[in-house]
Amino acid sequence: MENLLSVQNLTKRFGAVTANDNVDLDVRKGEIHCLFGENGAGKSTLSACLYGYYRADSGVIRFKGEIAELNSPADALRLGIGMVHQHFVLVTNFTVLENIIVGSPEVGMFLSKSAARRKVEDLCRRCGIQIDLDREIWELSVGEQQWVEILKALYFGAELLILDEPTAVLTPQQSDQLFAILDGMRRQGLSIILISHKLREVMQSDRVTILRKGRVVATVETSGTTAEAITALMVGHKVTKHVSDRSIEPGRDVLVVDRACALGEWGEDVLRDVTFSIASNEILGLAGVAGNGQKELFEVLMGVRTLSSGGFLLDGDAVAVPTSREMLDRGVGLVPDDRFREGLIPEFGTAENLVLGWQRKPEYRRGPFLDRRKLNALAERKIEEFRIVAASADLPVERLSGGNAQRVILAREFLHAGSLLLANQPTRGLDVAASEFVYEKILEKRAEGFAILLASEELDDLLRLCDRIAVIFKGRIVGIVRPEETTLLELGMMMAGDASNLDGHLNDLSSKALRQ
Amino acid sequence: MGWNVACYSAAMLCALFSTAALLHLSGGDVAKAFSSLVIGAFGSQKALLGSLAKATPLLLVGLGTVIAFRAKIWNIGQEGQVLAGAMCAYWASLWIGPLPYWMAFAVLVLAGLAGGGALGLLAGILKTRFGTSEIISTVMLNYIVIFLLAYLLDGGPWMESGVTVAYHQSPPVNTMLEWPTLFGQGSAKLHVGFLLALGATALSAVLLERTPLGYEIRAFGSNPTALRFRGTDISRLLLVVMLVSGALAGLAGAGELFGTSHRLRAETLLGIGSSGIVVAMVGGLRPSGAMLAALFFGALKSGAIYMRLQSGTPAGLVSAMEGLVLLFFLCAAVATRIQVTVRSEVHA
Ligand SMILES: Nc1ncnc2c1ncn2[C@@H]1O[C@H](COP(=O)(O)OP(=O)(O)OP(=O)(O)O)[C@@H](O)[C@H]1O
Ligand SMILES: [Mg+2]
């Protein structure tokens, strides 16, 4: 097969950091090529170089056999290299069709919508995308918005599509749909560069290029290898999967949530009679398809969303009107799912972000002033402990790689939380090794006596880590199960709102048991 | 660093050239105008004092603006806040009893702070209570205060009335309450407000960079949502910022009244607020930068008076120049940011 793209000796430095070090990469026509590597390995930087967003310091990029001069994304687009941004740049009150054709070179003087529509419909059919072209963007789910981004790139004539962690914000179902689309594109002879930390997805590609610390370690055919082998190549050693130590028994109740109800932005019910408790030395998992009230539940427990009725007890005390200040002071830690929106000050460095929420704590002050020296010392310790790759403690966190930014939050929460840790998708965007590192830390906290609420889309992880798993559907807890008595399938059914079936199923079982 | 200096120097030159072009087009003598401008600003001790005196209120307003804008809170009601500070201090001076001088002085300073602060706070409350954009409310409050002053001075209780004519100004303030002069006398003197402004510069810098409140102000400007999630009451913070920002503008107004003009008069106070915003922007939203910018614009305003006398250049030209400097400095600010990316690419 011919190479659509070939990169030789590409090097890209940021000051003292070498993000890409003599990288070689070939992408064939009609293949899904995965970039895999630890956080900060240089995957995003490499794709930004291919997309013309950064200029490589040295190296040659050939596209269709010819040397490509990529000085801007416009150059890349002209050649046929498209990119789907993780943060979409769609106009929300335009329709799907308008978003796709806006800015296209053909629009020019006469915008022939009907011709454009035919072309887009044709694209949809060939790639198996089903979408209503007349709906406005704000009506679409995140997954569908991503399709629009893809269609836009294809409409512009992209033959190589770069997707940087496209599934980080998708539910497993949406991610399956995305892969079906990518598969359709592959069969059309289009090539795809895909960045993902999820092994399940990596294994669906044709080839994988593994990066470590900016260098290419290997490029392998996916069919001839295993997930374990790829992981080992990536981190340079085997990753041990942690499991909960069942000999530690949960103790007294730390958090008791009693019939909590909350309303959303438009007065709709987002939480309905949510009732559960978490004890010390216990991890309660929260499983559910994204958008079923998980985020709102975390916000309520953090004191940033008001309850319409019901309440909760923390360490036996009713929390009357919770504020985020009170929750922090009571030792609650929160790892939010949207880290740059809810967890970090993008323009601040690691040092300042590590004390966000605790900036007034006497420990970090000298008289009325923030104790810079102490903050920097703290940052140095945490950068080492959590292996955060940052050029300095003052480098704005918006310039850190996604996974490293997440580590800053984790370092802060593990440092300050006292009894209850609320973790919403704490491993989102983390590489395999880093995820295990987080789980190891969470299990350590469990052993120390913390109560932990852990929401994750990785059901396997929930099953091996949690003491119990609560399943949320449409704002309601539809069941709380024990991992040793539950299968993936049952969890999946409950997440899809099939609790009644399951109940019926269980009733059947118990009545059978009674009859015997 | 070198690049920054280059950018801002280029901006300065561009502003100078375009002003020169304007002068030339309006038929003025460019060389004469510029030389009289410089002489008027720096040519003598008297000129220098005049420049510093003009810089004083600009610096105070500029600092207030820096604090608000760093939080991305768009307080643009400085005009009204300056007036409110002056009015509040004037009002206080009317009923102030026989106090020891330093106490009376302190009362006037506090009254100035309170007047401007209250107006800022009001806009803040409108925002936190009703979600009114501070951009709109502060501008609206400007008008209300301007018309209130017009009423008070034009037929209202504060009007100075001669035997046959009425002036749109108050009678002079009690000479016992005038602010102490540091240097100079007569029309060219520097009052103690200059020291207050310098002190405020140092305090603002320390506040923003070293204190938890400053941390919160900067964080608010970058990502208020995360700040709210992390235990800061952002409504309260917004009120504090509006209060401090308005108070500094109010102090500028009180200083002008008791240090320089000694009469409450709209014309002497109008324009300080908008120039103060320019000072903050040109100063790169840093207290130290605002200080340099205030000195520059103070000199410009002071020199302009002399320029007008000497070469008959229209006064409007100074406002035009102010605008041009702002424009080119904003361009320079963008250019310095571009450097960051250019450098990271060249740095191989
Ligand atoms: N604009 C920048 N300025 C300074 N350093 C940068 C910049 N962009 C990236 N880096 C650094 O380059 C390295 C590679 O970053 P990159 O974002 O490519 O990693 P990544 O492989 O995409 O990681 P992740 O899986 O966490 O997204 C990191 O150490 C990062 O801190
Ligand atoms: Mg990345």
XYZ file of C-alpha atoms in Angstrom, chain B residues 7-317:
311
model
C 7.023 47.065 20.326
C 6.096 49.840 22.705
C 8.709 52.222 21.325
C 7.358 51.612 17.851
C 3.837 52.284 19.144
C 5.041 55.560 20.650
C 6.690 56.625 17.402
C 3.622 55.743 15.382
C 1.458 57.797 17.733
C 3.836 60.746 17.423
C 3.926 60.563 13.645
C 0.200 60.334 13.264
C -0.304 63.263 15.623
C 2.220 65.210 13.588
C 0.318 64.308 10.451
C -2.928 65.482 12.032
C -1.287 68.740 13.072
C 0.102 69.252 9.633
C -3.208 68.568 7.967
C -4.973 71.028 10.229
C -2.454 73.638 9.094
C -0.442 73.867 12.290
C 3.297 74.286 12.707
C 4.372 70.812 13.749
C 7.803 71.705 15.094
C 6.541 74.627 17.101
C 3.636 72.674 18.508
C 5.778 69.771 19.617
C 8.501 71.911 21.099
C 5.990 73.934 23.064
C 4.364 70.725 24.185
C 7.663 69.451 25.553
C 8.545 72.773 27.145
C 5.106 72.954 28.694
C 5.476 69.500 30.157
C 9.111 69.400 31.264
C 10.654 72.809 30.531
C 10.775 74.170 34.048
C 10.248 73.159 37.617
C 6.838 74.708 37.367
C 6.078 72.686 34.253
C 7.226 69.477 35.896
C 5.064 70.060 38.936
C 2.132 70.739 36.664
C 2.705 67.447 34.869
C 2.885 65.505 38.124
C -0.253 67.219 39.387
C -2.089 66.237 36.224
C -0.772 62.684 36.534
C -2.079 62.261 40.082
C -5.794 61.699 39.424
C -5.047 59.742 36.248
C -2.919 57.340 38.243
C -5.566 56.811 40.918
C -8.294 56.182 38.364
C -5.903 53.996 36.369
C -5.185 51.820 39.411
C -8.871 51.340 40.084
C -9.329 50.355 36.474
C -6.404 47.919 36.609
C -7.934 46.138 39.582
C -11.338 45.796 37.944
C -10.057 44.878 34.490
C -7.692 42.235 35.836
C -10.806 40.491 37.129
C -12.369 41.097 33.690
C -15.006 43.179 35.425
C -15.660 45.989 33.004
C -16.163 48.951 35.266
C -16.225 51.905 32.891
C -18.022 54.262 35.239
C -14.886 56.099 36.299
C -16.242 59.480 35.183
C -19.178 59.174 37.542
C -17.089 57.684 40.310
C -14.625 60.582 40.168
C -17.507 63.043 40.421
C -19.155 61.059 43.200
C -15.925 61.075 45.202
C -15.554 64.806 44.805
C -19.193 65.441 45.623
C -19.142 63.249 48.675
C -15.982 64.937 49.964
C -17.450 68.384 49.257
C -20.589 67.467 51.106
C -18.521 66.228 54.052
C -16.582 69.502 54.057
C -19.807 71.440 54.503
C -20.705 69.968 57.839
C -17.243 69.084 59.104
C -16.876 70.719 62.506
C -13.763 72.226 64.007
C -11.566 69.128 63.886
C -7.800 68.922 64.180
C -6.426 69.307 60.651
C -5.211 65.752 60.167
C -8.564 64.382 61.246
C -10.412 66.647 58.870
C -8.034 65.545 56.128
C -8.720 61.907 56.926
C -12.470 62.557 56.817
C -12.146 64.099 53.357
C -10.041 61.204 52.059
C -12.520 58.695 53.436
C -15.448 60.631 52.033
C -13.828 60.633 48.594
C -13.202 56.898 48.798
C -16.728 56.298 50.051
C -18.404 58.358 47.336
C -16.686 56.608 44.446
C -16.836 53.257 46.201
C -20.568 53.523 46.802
C -21.209 54.215 43.153
C -19.056 51.277 42.105
C -20.742 49.078 44.672
C -24.147 50.080 43.361
C -23.245 48.844 39.887
C -21.884 45.679 41.522
C -25.145 45.080 43.369
C -27.116 45.600 40.167
C -24.972 42.901 38.611
C -25.106 40.355 41.428
C -28.803 40.927 42.195
C -30.310 41.460 38.771
C -27.607 40.345 36.392
C -27.313 43.811 34.853
C -24.191 44.124 32.760
C -21.718 46.357 34.568
C -20.778 47.932 31.259
C -24.261 49.335 30.895
C -24.969 50.142 34.526
C -21.719 51.998 35.096
C -22.244 54.160 32.026
C -25.836 54.877 33.035
C -24.718 55.813 36.529
C -22.250 58.235 34.934
C -25.142 60.150 33.449
C -27.120 60.136 36.659
C -24.203 61.556 38.620
C -23.363 64.146 35.978
C -26.950 65.394 35.950
C -27.148 65.332 39.725
C -24.071 67.541 39.897
C -25.483 69.811 37.237
C -28.598 70.229 39.326
C -26.678 70.897 42.517
C -24.477 73.524 40.901
C -27.027 75.091 38.621
C -29.725 76.497 40.828
C -29.315 73.801 43.447
C -28.069 74.187 47.005
C -24.358 74.140 46.079
C -24.488 76.950 43.539
C -22.267 79.917 44.046
C -24.322 82.988 43.473
C -22.825 86.384 42.980
C -24.837 89.516 43.278
C -25.965 89.523 39.692
C -24.555 86.386 38.036
C -24.686 82.702 38.875
C -21.751 80.441 38.094
C -22.016 76.720 37.409
C -19.727 76.001 40.308
C -19.633 75.871 44.051
C -18.139 78.531 46.263
C -14.508 77.812 47.181
C -13.993 75.201 49.843
C -13.010 76.301 53.303
C -9.321 77.228 52.951
C -8.654 75.436 56.228
C -9.586 72.202 54.488
C -7.368 72.509 51.401
C -4.986 69.619 51.034
C -1.366 70.339 51.937
C 0.981 71.318 49.159
C 4.165 69.323 48.687
C 5.990 71.659 46.311
C 5.341 74.855 44.444
C 2.680 77.446 44.834
C -0.050 79.241 42.993
C -1.136 77.594 39.790
C 1.756 75.140 39.710
C 1.784 73.113 42.844
C 1.764 69.488 43.745
C -0.583 68.460 46.507
C -0.308 65.569 48.913
C -2.627 63.472 46.739
C 0.431 62.676 44.638
C 1.917 60.778 47.564
C -1.399 59.025 48.122
C -1.360 57.938 44.487
C 2.182 56.610 44.765
C 1.214 54.738 47.914
C -1.839 53.346 46.167
C 0.364 52.132 43.315
C 2.538 50.133 45.684
C -0.495 48.815 47.536
C -2.265 47.760 44.351
C 0.799 45.949 43.101
C 1.155 44.096 46.398
C -2.563 43.416 46.525
C -2.670 41.875 43.061
C 0.512 39.851 43.140
C 0.968 38.913 46.772
C -2.322 38.603 48.621
C -5.048 35.979 48.533
C -7.536 38.656 47.460
C -5.329 39.529 44.495
C -5.076 35.836 43.687
C -8.857 35.677 43.633
C -9.107 38.792 41.481
C -6.728 37.348 38.887
C -8.415 33.952 39.066
C -11.804 35.587 38.559
C -10.481 37.163 35.388
C -9.268 33.817 34.098
C -11.994 31.390 35.145
C -14.754 32.454 37.556
C -16.456 29.049 37.389
C -13.489 27.204 38.827
C -13.143 29.870 41.493
C -16.777 29.342 42.486
C -16.300 25.582 42.607
C -13.328 26.138 44.870
C -14.967 27.904 47.738
C -14.862 31.563 46.788
C -18.074 33.568 47.004
C -17.768 35.233 43.630
C -20.668 37.627 44.159
C -18.929 39.019 47.196
C -15.663 39.194 45.294
C -17.328 41.150 42.518
C -18.706 43.626 45.037
C -15.311 44.037 46.663
C -13.662 44.685 43.315
C -16.277 47.253 42.298
C -15.979 48.928 45.693
C -12.191 49.202 45.559
C -12.187 50.227 41.918
C -14.757 52.949 42.487
C -13.121 54.114 45.698
C -9.809 54.806 43.962
C -11.595 56.874 41.328
C -13.472 58.701 44.076
C -10.213 59.542 45.810
C -8.984 61.056 42.569
C -12.029 63.315 42.517
C -11.611 64.410 46.127
C -7.918 65.155 45.502
C -8.677 67.316 42.502
C -11.229 69.274 44.480
C -9.264 69.876 47.663
C -5.766 69.812 46.207
C -6.076 71.675 42.937
C -9.308 73.402 41.961
C -10.733 74.145 45.422
C -14.170 74.537 43.876
C -16.571 71.882 42.772
C -16.940 72.330 39.031
C -17.877 69.750 36.436
C -15.384 70.907 33.787
C -12.335 70.370 35.990
C -13.352 66.776 36.723
C -14.836 65.505 33.492
C -12.409 63.581 31.317
C -10.283 62.307 34.198
C -12.234 59.069 34.288
C -11.911 58.244 30.626
C -8.229 59.231 30.566
C -7.706 57.005 33.590
C -9.068 54.029 31.668
C -6.631 54.792 28.859
C -3.832 54.960 31.430
C -4.726 51.501 32.728
C -4.867 49.986 29.252
C -1.658 51.592 28.053
C -0.040 50.497 31.314
C -0.757 46.900 30.384
C -3.142 46.483 33.355
C -0.222 46.554 35.766
C 0.101 49.115 38.566
C 3.677 49.954 37.628
C 2.697 50.309 33.993
C -0.225 52.518 34.956
C 2.179 54.752 36.857
C 4.383 55.272 33.802
C 1.364 55.825 31.606
C -0.128 58.317 34.068
C 3.106 60.308 34.111
C 3.128 60.325 30.327
C -0.469 61.402 29.932
C -0.152 63.883 32.788
C 2.748 65.502 30.963
C 0.759 65.479 27.747
C -2.193 67.232 29.356
C -0.031 69.721 31.137
C 2.118 70.434 28.073
C -0.972 70.809 25.944
C -2.081 73.896 27.851
C 1.193 75.627 27.047
C 1.104 74.345 23.482
C -2.279 75.912 22.986
C -1.109 79.244 24.281
C 2.077 79.212 22.230
C 1.015 77.761 18.905
C -2.747 77.996 18.954
C -3.179 74.283 18.369
C -6.699 73.118 19.038
C -7.190 71.429 22.407
C -9.025 68.563 20.794
C -5.716 67.433 19.393
